[in-house]
Tab-separated table of C-alpha atoms in Angstrom:
chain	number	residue	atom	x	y	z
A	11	UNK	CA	0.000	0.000	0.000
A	12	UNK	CA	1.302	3.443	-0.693
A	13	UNK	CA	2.014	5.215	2.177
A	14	UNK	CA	-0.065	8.297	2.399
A	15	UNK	CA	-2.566	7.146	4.305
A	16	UNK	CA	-2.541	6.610	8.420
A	17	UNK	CA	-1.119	3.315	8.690
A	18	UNK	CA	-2.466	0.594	10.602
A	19	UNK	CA	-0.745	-1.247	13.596
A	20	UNK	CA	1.817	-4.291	12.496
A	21	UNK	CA	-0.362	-7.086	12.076
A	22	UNK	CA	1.492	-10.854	12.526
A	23	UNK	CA	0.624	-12.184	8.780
A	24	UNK	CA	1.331	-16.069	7.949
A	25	UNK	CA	0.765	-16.677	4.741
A	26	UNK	CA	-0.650	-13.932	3.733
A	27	UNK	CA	1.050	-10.466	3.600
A	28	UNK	CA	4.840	-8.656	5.232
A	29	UNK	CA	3.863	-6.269	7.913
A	30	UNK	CA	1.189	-3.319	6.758
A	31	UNK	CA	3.802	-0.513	7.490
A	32	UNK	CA	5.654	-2.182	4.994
A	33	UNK	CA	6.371	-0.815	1.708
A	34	UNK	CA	4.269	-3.064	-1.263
A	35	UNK	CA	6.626	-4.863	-3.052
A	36	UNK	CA	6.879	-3.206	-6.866
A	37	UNK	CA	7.511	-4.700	-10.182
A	38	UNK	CA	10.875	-3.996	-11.105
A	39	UNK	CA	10.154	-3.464	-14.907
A	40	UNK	CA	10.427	-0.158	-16.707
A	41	UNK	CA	7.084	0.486	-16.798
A	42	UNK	CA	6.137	0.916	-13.360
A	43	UNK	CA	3.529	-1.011	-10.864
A	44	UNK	CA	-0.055	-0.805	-12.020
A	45	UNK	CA	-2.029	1.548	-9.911
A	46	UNK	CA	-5.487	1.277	-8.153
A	47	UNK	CA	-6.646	3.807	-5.824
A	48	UNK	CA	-9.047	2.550	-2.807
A	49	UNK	CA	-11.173	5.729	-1.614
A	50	UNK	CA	-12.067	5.619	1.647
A	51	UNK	CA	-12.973	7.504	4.853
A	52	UNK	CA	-9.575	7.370	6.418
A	53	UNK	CA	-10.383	10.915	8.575
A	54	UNK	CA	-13.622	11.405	10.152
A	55	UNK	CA	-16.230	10.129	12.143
A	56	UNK	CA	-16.009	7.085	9.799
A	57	UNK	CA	-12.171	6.516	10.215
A	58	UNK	CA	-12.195	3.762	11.827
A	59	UNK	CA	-13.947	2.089	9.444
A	60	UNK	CA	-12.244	3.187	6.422
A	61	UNK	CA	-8.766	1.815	8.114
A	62	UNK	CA	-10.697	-1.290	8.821
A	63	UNK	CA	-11.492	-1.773	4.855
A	64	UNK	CA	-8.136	-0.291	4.039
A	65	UNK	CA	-6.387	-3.735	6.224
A	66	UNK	CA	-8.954	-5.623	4.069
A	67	UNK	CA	-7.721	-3.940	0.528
A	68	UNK	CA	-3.942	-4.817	1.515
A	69	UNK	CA	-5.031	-8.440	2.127
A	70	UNK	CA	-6.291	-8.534	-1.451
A	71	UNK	CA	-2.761	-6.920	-2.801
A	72	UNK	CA	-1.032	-9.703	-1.365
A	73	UNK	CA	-3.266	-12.523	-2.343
A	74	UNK	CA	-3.846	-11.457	-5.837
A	75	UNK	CA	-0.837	-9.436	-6.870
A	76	UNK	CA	1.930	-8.922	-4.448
A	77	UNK	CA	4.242	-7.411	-7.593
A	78	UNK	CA	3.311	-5.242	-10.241
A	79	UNK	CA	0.571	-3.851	-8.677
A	80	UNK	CA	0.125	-0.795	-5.642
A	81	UNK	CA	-3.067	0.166	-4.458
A	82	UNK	CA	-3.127	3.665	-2.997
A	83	UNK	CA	-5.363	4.313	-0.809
A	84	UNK	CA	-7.185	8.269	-0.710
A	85	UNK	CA	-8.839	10.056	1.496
A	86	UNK	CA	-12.859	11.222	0.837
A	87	UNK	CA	-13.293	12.463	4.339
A	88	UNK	CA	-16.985	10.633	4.015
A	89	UNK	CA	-18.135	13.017	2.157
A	90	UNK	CA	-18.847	13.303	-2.140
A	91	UNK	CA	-17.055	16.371	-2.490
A	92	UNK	CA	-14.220	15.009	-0.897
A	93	UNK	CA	-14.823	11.842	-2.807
A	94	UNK	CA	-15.344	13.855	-6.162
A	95	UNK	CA	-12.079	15.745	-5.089
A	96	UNK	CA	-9.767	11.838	-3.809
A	97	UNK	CA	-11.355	10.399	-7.451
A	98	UNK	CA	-9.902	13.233	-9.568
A	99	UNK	CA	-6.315	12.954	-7.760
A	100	UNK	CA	-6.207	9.506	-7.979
A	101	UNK	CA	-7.021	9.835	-12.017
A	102	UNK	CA	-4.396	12.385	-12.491
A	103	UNK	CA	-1.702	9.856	-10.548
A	104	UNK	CA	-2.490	7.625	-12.989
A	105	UNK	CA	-5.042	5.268	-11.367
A	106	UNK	CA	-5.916	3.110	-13.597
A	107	UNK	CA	-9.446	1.453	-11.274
A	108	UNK	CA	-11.246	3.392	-8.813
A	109	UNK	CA	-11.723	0.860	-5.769
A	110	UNK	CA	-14.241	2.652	-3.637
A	111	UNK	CA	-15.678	4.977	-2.275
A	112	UNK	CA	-18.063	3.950	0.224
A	113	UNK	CA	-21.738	5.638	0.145
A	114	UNK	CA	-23.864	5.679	-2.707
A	115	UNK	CA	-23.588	9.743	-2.559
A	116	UNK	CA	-20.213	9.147	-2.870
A	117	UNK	CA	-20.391	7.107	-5.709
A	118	UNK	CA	-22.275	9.274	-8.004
A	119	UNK	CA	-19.925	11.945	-7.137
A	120	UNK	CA	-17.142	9.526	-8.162
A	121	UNK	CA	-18.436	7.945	-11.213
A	122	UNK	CA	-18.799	11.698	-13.748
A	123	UNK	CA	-14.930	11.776	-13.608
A	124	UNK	CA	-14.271	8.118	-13.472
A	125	UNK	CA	-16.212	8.044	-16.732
A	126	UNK	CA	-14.787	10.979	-18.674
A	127	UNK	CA	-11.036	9.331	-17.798
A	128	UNK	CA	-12.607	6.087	-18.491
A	129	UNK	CA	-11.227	4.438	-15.976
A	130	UNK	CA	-14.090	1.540	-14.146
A	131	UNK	CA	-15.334	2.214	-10.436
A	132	UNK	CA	-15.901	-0.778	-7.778
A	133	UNK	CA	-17.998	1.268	-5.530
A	134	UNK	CA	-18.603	-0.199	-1.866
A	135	UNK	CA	-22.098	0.726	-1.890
A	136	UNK	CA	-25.253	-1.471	-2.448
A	137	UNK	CA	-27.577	1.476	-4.351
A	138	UNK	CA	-27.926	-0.695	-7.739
A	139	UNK	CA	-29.041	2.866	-9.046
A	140	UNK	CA	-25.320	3.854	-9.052
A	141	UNK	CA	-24.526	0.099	-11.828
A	142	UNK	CA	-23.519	1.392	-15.310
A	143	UNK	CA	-21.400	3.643	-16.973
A	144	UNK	CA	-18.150	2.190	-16.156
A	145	UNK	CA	-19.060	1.622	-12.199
A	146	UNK	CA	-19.848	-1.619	-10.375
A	147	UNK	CA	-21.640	-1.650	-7.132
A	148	UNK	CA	-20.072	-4.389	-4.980
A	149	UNK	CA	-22.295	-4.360	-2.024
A	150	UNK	CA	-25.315	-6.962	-1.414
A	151	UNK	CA	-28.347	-5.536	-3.082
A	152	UNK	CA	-31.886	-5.592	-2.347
A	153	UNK	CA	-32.344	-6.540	-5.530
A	154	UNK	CA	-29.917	-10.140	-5.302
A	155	UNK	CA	-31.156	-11.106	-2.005
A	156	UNK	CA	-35.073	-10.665	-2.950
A	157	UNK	CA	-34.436	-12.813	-6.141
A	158	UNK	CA	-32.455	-15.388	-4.474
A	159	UNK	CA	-35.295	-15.625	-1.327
A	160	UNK	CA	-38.256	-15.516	-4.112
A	161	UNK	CA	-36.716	-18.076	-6.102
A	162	UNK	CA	-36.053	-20.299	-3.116
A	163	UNK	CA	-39.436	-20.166	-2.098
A	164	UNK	CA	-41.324	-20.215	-5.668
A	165	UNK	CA	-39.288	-23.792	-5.625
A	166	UNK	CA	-41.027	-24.794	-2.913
A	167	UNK	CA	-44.167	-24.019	-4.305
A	168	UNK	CA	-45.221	-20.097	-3.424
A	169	UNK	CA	-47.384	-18.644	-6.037
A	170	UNK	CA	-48.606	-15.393	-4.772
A	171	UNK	CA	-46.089	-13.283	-2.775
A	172	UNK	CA	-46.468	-9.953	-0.840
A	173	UNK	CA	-44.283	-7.425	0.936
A	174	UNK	CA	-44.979	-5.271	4.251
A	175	UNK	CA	-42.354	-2.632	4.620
A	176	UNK	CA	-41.316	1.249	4.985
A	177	UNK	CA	-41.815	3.305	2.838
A	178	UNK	CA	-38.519	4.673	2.487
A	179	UNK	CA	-35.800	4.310	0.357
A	180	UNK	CA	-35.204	0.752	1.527
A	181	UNK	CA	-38.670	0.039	1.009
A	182	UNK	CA	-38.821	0.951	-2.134
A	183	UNK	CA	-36.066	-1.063	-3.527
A	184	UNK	CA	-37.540	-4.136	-1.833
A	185	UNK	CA	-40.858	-3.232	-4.293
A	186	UNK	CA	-38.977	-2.979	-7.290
A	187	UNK	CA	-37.307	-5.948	-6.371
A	188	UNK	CA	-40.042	-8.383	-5.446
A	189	UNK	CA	-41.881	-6.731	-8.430
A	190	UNK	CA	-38.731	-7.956	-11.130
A	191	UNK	CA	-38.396	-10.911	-9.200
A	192	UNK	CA	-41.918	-12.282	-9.855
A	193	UNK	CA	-41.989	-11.096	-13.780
A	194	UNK	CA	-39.072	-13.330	-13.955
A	195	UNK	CA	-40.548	-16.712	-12.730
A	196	UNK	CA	-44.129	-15.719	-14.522
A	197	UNK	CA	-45.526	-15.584	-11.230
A	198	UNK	CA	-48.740	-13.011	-10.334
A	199	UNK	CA	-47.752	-9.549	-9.860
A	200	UNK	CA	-47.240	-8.921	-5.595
A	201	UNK	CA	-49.407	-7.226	-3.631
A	202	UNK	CA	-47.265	-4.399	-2.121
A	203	UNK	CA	-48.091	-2.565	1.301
A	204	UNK	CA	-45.605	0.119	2.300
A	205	UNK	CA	-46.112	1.954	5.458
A	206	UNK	CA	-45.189	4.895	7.250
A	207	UNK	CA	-41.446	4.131	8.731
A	208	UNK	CA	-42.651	4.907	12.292
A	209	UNK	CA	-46.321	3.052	11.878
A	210	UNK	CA	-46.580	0.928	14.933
A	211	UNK	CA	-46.074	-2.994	13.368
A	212	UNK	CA	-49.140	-4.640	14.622
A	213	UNK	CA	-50.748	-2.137	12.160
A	214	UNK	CA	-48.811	-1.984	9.719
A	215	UNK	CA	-48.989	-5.783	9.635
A	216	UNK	CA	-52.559	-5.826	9.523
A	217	UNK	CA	-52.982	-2.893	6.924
A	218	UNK	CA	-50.769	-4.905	4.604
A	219	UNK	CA	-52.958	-8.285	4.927
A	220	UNK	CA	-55.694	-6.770	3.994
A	221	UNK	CA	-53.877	-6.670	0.217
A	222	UNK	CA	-52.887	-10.375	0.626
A	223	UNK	CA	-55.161	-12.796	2.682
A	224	UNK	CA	-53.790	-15.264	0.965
A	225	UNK	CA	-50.350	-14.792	0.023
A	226	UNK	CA	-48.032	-17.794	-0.009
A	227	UNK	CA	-44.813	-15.642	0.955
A	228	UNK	CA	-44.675	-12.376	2.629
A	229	UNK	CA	-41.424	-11.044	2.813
A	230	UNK	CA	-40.902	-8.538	5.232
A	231	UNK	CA	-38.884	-5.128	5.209
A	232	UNK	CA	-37.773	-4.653	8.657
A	233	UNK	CA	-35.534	-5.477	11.320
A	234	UNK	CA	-35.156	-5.556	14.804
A	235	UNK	CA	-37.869	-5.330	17.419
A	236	UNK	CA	-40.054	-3.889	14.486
A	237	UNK	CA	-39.214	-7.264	12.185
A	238	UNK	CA	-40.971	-9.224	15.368
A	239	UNK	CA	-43.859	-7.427	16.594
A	240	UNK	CA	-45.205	-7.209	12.458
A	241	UNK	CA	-44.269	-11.342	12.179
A	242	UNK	CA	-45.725	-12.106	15.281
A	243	UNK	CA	-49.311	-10.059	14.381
A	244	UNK	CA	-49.824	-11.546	10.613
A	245	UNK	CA	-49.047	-14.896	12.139
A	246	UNK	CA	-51.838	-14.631	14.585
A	247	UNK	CA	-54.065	-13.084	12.026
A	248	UNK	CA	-53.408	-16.144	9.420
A	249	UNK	CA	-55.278	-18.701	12.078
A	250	UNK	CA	-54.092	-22.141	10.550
A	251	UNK	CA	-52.224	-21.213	7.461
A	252	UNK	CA	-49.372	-18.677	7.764
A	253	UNK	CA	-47.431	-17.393	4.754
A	254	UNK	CA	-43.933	-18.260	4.456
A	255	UNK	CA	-42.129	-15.427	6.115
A	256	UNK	CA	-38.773	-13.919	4.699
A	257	UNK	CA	-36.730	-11.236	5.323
A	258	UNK	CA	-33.194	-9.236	4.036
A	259	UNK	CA	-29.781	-9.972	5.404
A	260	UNK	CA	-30.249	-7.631	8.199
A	261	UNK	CA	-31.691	-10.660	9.716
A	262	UNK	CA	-28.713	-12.087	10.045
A	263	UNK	CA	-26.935	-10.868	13.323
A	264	UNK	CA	-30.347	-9.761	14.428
A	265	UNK	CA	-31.183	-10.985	17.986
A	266	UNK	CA	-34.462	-9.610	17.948
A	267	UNK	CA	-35.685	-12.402	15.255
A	268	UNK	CA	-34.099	-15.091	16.480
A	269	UNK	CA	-36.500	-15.037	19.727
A	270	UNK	CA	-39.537	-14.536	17.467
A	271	UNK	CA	-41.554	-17.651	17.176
A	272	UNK	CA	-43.592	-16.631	14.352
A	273	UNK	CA	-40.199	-15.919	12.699
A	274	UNK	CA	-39.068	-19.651	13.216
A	275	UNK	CA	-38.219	-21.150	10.157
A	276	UNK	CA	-38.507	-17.679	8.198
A	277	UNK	CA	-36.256	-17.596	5.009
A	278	UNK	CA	-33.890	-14.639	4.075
A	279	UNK	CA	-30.685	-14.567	1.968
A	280	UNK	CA	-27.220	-13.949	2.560
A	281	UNK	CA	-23.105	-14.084	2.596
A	282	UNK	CA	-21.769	-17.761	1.897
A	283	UNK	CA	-21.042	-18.265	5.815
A	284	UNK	CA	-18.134	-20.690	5.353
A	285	UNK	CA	-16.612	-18.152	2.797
A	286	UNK	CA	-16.729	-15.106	5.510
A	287	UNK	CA	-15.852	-17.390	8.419
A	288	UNK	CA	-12.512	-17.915	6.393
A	289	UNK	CA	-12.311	-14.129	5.539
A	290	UNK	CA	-12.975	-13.039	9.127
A	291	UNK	CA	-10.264	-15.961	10.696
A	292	UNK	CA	-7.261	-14.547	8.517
A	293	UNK	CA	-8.433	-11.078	9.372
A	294	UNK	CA	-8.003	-11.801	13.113
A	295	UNK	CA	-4.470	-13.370	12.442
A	296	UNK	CA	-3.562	-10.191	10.902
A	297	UNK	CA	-5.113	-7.217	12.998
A	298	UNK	CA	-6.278	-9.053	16.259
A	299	UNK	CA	-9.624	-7.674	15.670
A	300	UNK	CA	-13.421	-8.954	14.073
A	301	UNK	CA	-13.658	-7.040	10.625
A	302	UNK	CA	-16.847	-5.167	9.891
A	303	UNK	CA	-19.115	-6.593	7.745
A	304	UNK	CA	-18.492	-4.180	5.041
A	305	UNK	CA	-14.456	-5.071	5.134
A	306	UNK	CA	-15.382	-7.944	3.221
A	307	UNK	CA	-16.783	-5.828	0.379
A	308	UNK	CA	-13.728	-4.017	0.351
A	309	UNK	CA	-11.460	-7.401	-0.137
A	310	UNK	CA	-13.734	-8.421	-3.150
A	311	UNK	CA	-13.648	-5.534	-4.807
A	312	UNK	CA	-9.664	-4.812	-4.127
A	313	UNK	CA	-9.062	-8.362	-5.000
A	314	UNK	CA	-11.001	-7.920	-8.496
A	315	UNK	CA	-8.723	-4.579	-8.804
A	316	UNK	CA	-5.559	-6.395	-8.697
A	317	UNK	CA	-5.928	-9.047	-10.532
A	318	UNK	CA	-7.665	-6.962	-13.346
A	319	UNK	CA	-4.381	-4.846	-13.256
A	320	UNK	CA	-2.405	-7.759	-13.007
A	321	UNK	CA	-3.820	-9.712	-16.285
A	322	UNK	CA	-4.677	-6.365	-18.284
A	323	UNK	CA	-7.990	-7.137	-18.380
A	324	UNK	CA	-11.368	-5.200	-17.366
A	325	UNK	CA	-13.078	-6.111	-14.046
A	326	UNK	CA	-15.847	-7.691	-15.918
A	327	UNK	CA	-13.314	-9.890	-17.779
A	328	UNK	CA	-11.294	-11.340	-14.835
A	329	UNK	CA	-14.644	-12.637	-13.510
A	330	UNK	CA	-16.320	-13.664	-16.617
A	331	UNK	CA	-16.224	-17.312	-16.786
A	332	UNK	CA	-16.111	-18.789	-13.411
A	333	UNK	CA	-16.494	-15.617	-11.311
A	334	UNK	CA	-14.852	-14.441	-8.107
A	335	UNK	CA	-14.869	-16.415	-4.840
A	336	UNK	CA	-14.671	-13.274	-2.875
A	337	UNK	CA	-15.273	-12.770	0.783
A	338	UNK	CA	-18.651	-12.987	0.817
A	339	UNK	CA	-19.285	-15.403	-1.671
A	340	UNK	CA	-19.349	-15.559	-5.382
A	341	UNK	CA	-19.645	-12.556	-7.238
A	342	UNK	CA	-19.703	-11.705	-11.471
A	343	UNK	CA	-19.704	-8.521	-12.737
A	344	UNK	CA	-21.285	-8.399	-16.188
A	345	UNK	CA	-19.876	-5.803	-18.745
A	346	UNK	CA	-22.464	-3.343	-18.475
A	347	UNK	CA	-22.321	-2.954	-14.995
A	348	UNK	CA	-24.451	-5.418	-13.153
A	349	UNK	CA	-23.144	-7.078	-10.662
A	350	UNK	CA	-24.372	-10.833	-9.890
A	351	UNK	CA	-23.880	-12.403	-6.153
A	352	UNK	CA	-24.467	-15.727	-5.132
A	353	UNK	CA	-25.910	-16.010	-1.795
A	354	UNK	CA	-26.813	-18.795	0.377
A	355	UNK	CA	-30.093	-19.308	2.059
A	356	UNK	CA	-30.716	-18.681	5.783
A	357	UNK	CA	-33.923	-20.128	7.681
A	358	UNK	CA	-34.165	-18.443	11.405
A	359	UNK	CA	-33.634	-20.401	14.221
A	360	UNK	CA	-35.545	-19.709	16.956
A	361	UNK	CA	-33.143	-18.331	20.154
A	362	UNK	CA	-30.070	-19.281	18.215
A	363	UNK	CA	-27.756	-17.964	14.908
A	364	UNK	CA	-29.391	-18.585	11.618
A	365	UNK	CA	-28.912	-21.980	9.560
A	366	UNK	CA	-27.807	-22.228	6.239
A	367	UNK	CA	-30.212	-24.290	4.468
A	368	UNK	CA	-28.351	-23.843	0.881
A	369	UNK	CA	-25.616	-22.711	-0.295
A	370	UNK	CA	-24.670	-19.784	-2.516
A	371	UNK	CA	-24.738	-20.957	-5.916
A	372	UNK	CA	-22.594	-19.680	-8.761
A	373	UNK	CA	-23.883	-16.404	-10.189
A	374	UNK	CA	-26.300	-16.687	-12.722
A	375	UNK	CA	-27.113	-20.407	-12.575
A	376	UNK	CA	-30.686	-20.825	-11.298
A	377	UNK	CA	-32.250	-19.485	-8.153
A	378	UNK	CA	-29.252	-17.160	-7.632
């Protein structure tokens, strides 16, 4: 990693990387490393977690290209001006990918002078509004865990789905999403019920059956204490017959749905687990801490940096045929910018961690 960034502390690598205060190893070749520049929020109130994704970037380098390639990492100061501002540096250094930033603001900051230098963007974010025009979004979408959760259960026979959520941005997305993900299997259009973000559940819960009395699937936008109390009233309302439940990958380190009974069971989509338990084990050996959940973005979308770098090739090239086994599973990008996860399938357990019922698949083959 180039040095103009706050370094982190000397991790003990085995395997894997020399110390991060270390200078990257260059190609010794006339020409000069390869550059990538990783934008990140390295001052801040989001510091910490921009160093945290930085120590997941430098694992990448050294797994994917420890010569010929330096990724230097900028500073956006977590906000898009300062991203705009980090993107336009990097270009003129001769970055060569844009790995980064980290908001979706950010991003479409980024991506006007990305595009005008033509050089590609592996954004952090998971806004699929921000896909296209040279920039990837790397982060788990609404959109790829709704397909792969409405897939899962249209196997299992659900016809007729529905979806209680805010309406909010998050919301939204889910409607979209549910909406494409039905036109794709030739299933009935959903009945969609978005309410106010501060409607009390219960409510809300009952508003939205009164759309779908007899939905097979209701998948359900929230999270939390508000995920519960909505479960637990259409459940009671159903009598004999309740809907298949699912939910969104916030589910997945929630403790409020995991003592749910209703929930018991429920279906919702997610990182391969066995891929991030590896990811988060070598992160320990090296920094002696638990990663975020978003440093794992930041290692697939380094890791896709270096070796595009590395082989000459566009980001949608170096994952074209077989894909990426990144961090959180496998990933594809396509060449006009969509981005294709496969994510494994989660069933809650009631008063204990989620169990993976199926694995991710490969991206693209059916019900991913």
């Amino acid at each position: 990693m180039a040095a103009c960034a706050p370094q982190p502390p000397r991790p003990s690598f085995i395997g894997v990387a020399p110390p991060i205060g270390a200078q990257a190893p260059v190609l010794a070749a006339p020409i000069g490393p390869q550059r990538a520049a990783m934008l990140l929020p390295l001052t801040g109130p989001q510091a910490p977690l921009g160093q945290a994704m930085l120590n997941a970037g430098t694992m990448a380098l050294f797994d994917e290209a420890p010569q010929g390639v330096e990724i230097a990492p900028r500073d956006t100061g977590g906000t898009p001006q300062g991203a705009a501002a980090a993107a336009r540096a990097a270009i003129a250094d001769g970055a060569r990918i844009i790995i980064g930033p980290l908001t979706s603001a950010e991003a479409a900051a980024v991506a006007e002078p990305a595009r005008a230098a033509g050089v590609p963007v592996l954004a952090f974010t998971n806004d699929a509004q921000r896909a296209g025009g040279g920039t990837w979004v790397l982060g788990i979408t609404p959109q790829q865990q709704v397909r792969r959760v409405v897939a899962a259960a249209a196997q299992q026979g659900a016809q007729r789905f529905a979806l209680g959520a805010p309406d909010n941005e998050f919301g939204r997305s889910l409607a979209a999403a549910l909406r494409g993900a039905v036109a794709e299997l030739g299933l009935p259009a959903p009945a969609i019920a978005l309410h106010p973000a501060a409607a009390e559940p219960a409510m809300a819960a009952s508003g939205a059956r009164v759309s779908a009395p007899r939905a097979d699937a209701v998948l359900i936008g929230e999270a939390g204490e508000r995920a519960r109390r909505f479960a637990a009233a259409w459940v009671a309302e159903a009598g004999e017959t309740p809907p298949r439940l699912l939910g969104t990958s916030l589910w997945l380190q929630d403790g409020a749905v995991r003592n749910e009974p209703a929930l018991a069971g429920a279906w919702f989509a997610g990182p391969d687990g066995r891929t991030r338990a590896r990811f988060e084990a070598r992160y320990r050996d090296a920094f002696r801490e638990t990663p975020p959940r978003v440093a794992a973005t930041a290692y697939d979308a380094a890791a896709i940096a270096a070796r595009a770098l590395r082989q000459g090739a566009t980001p949608a090239q170096v994952t074209a045929v077989e894909g990426f086994a990144g961090a959180d599973g496998p990933v594809r990008l396509l060449p006009e910018g969509q981005t294709l996860r496969g994510l494994a399938l989660y069933a809650v357990s009631n008063g204990a961690d989620p169990v993976q019922v199926e694995p991710a698949p490969l991206p693209g083959a059916p019900g991913s």
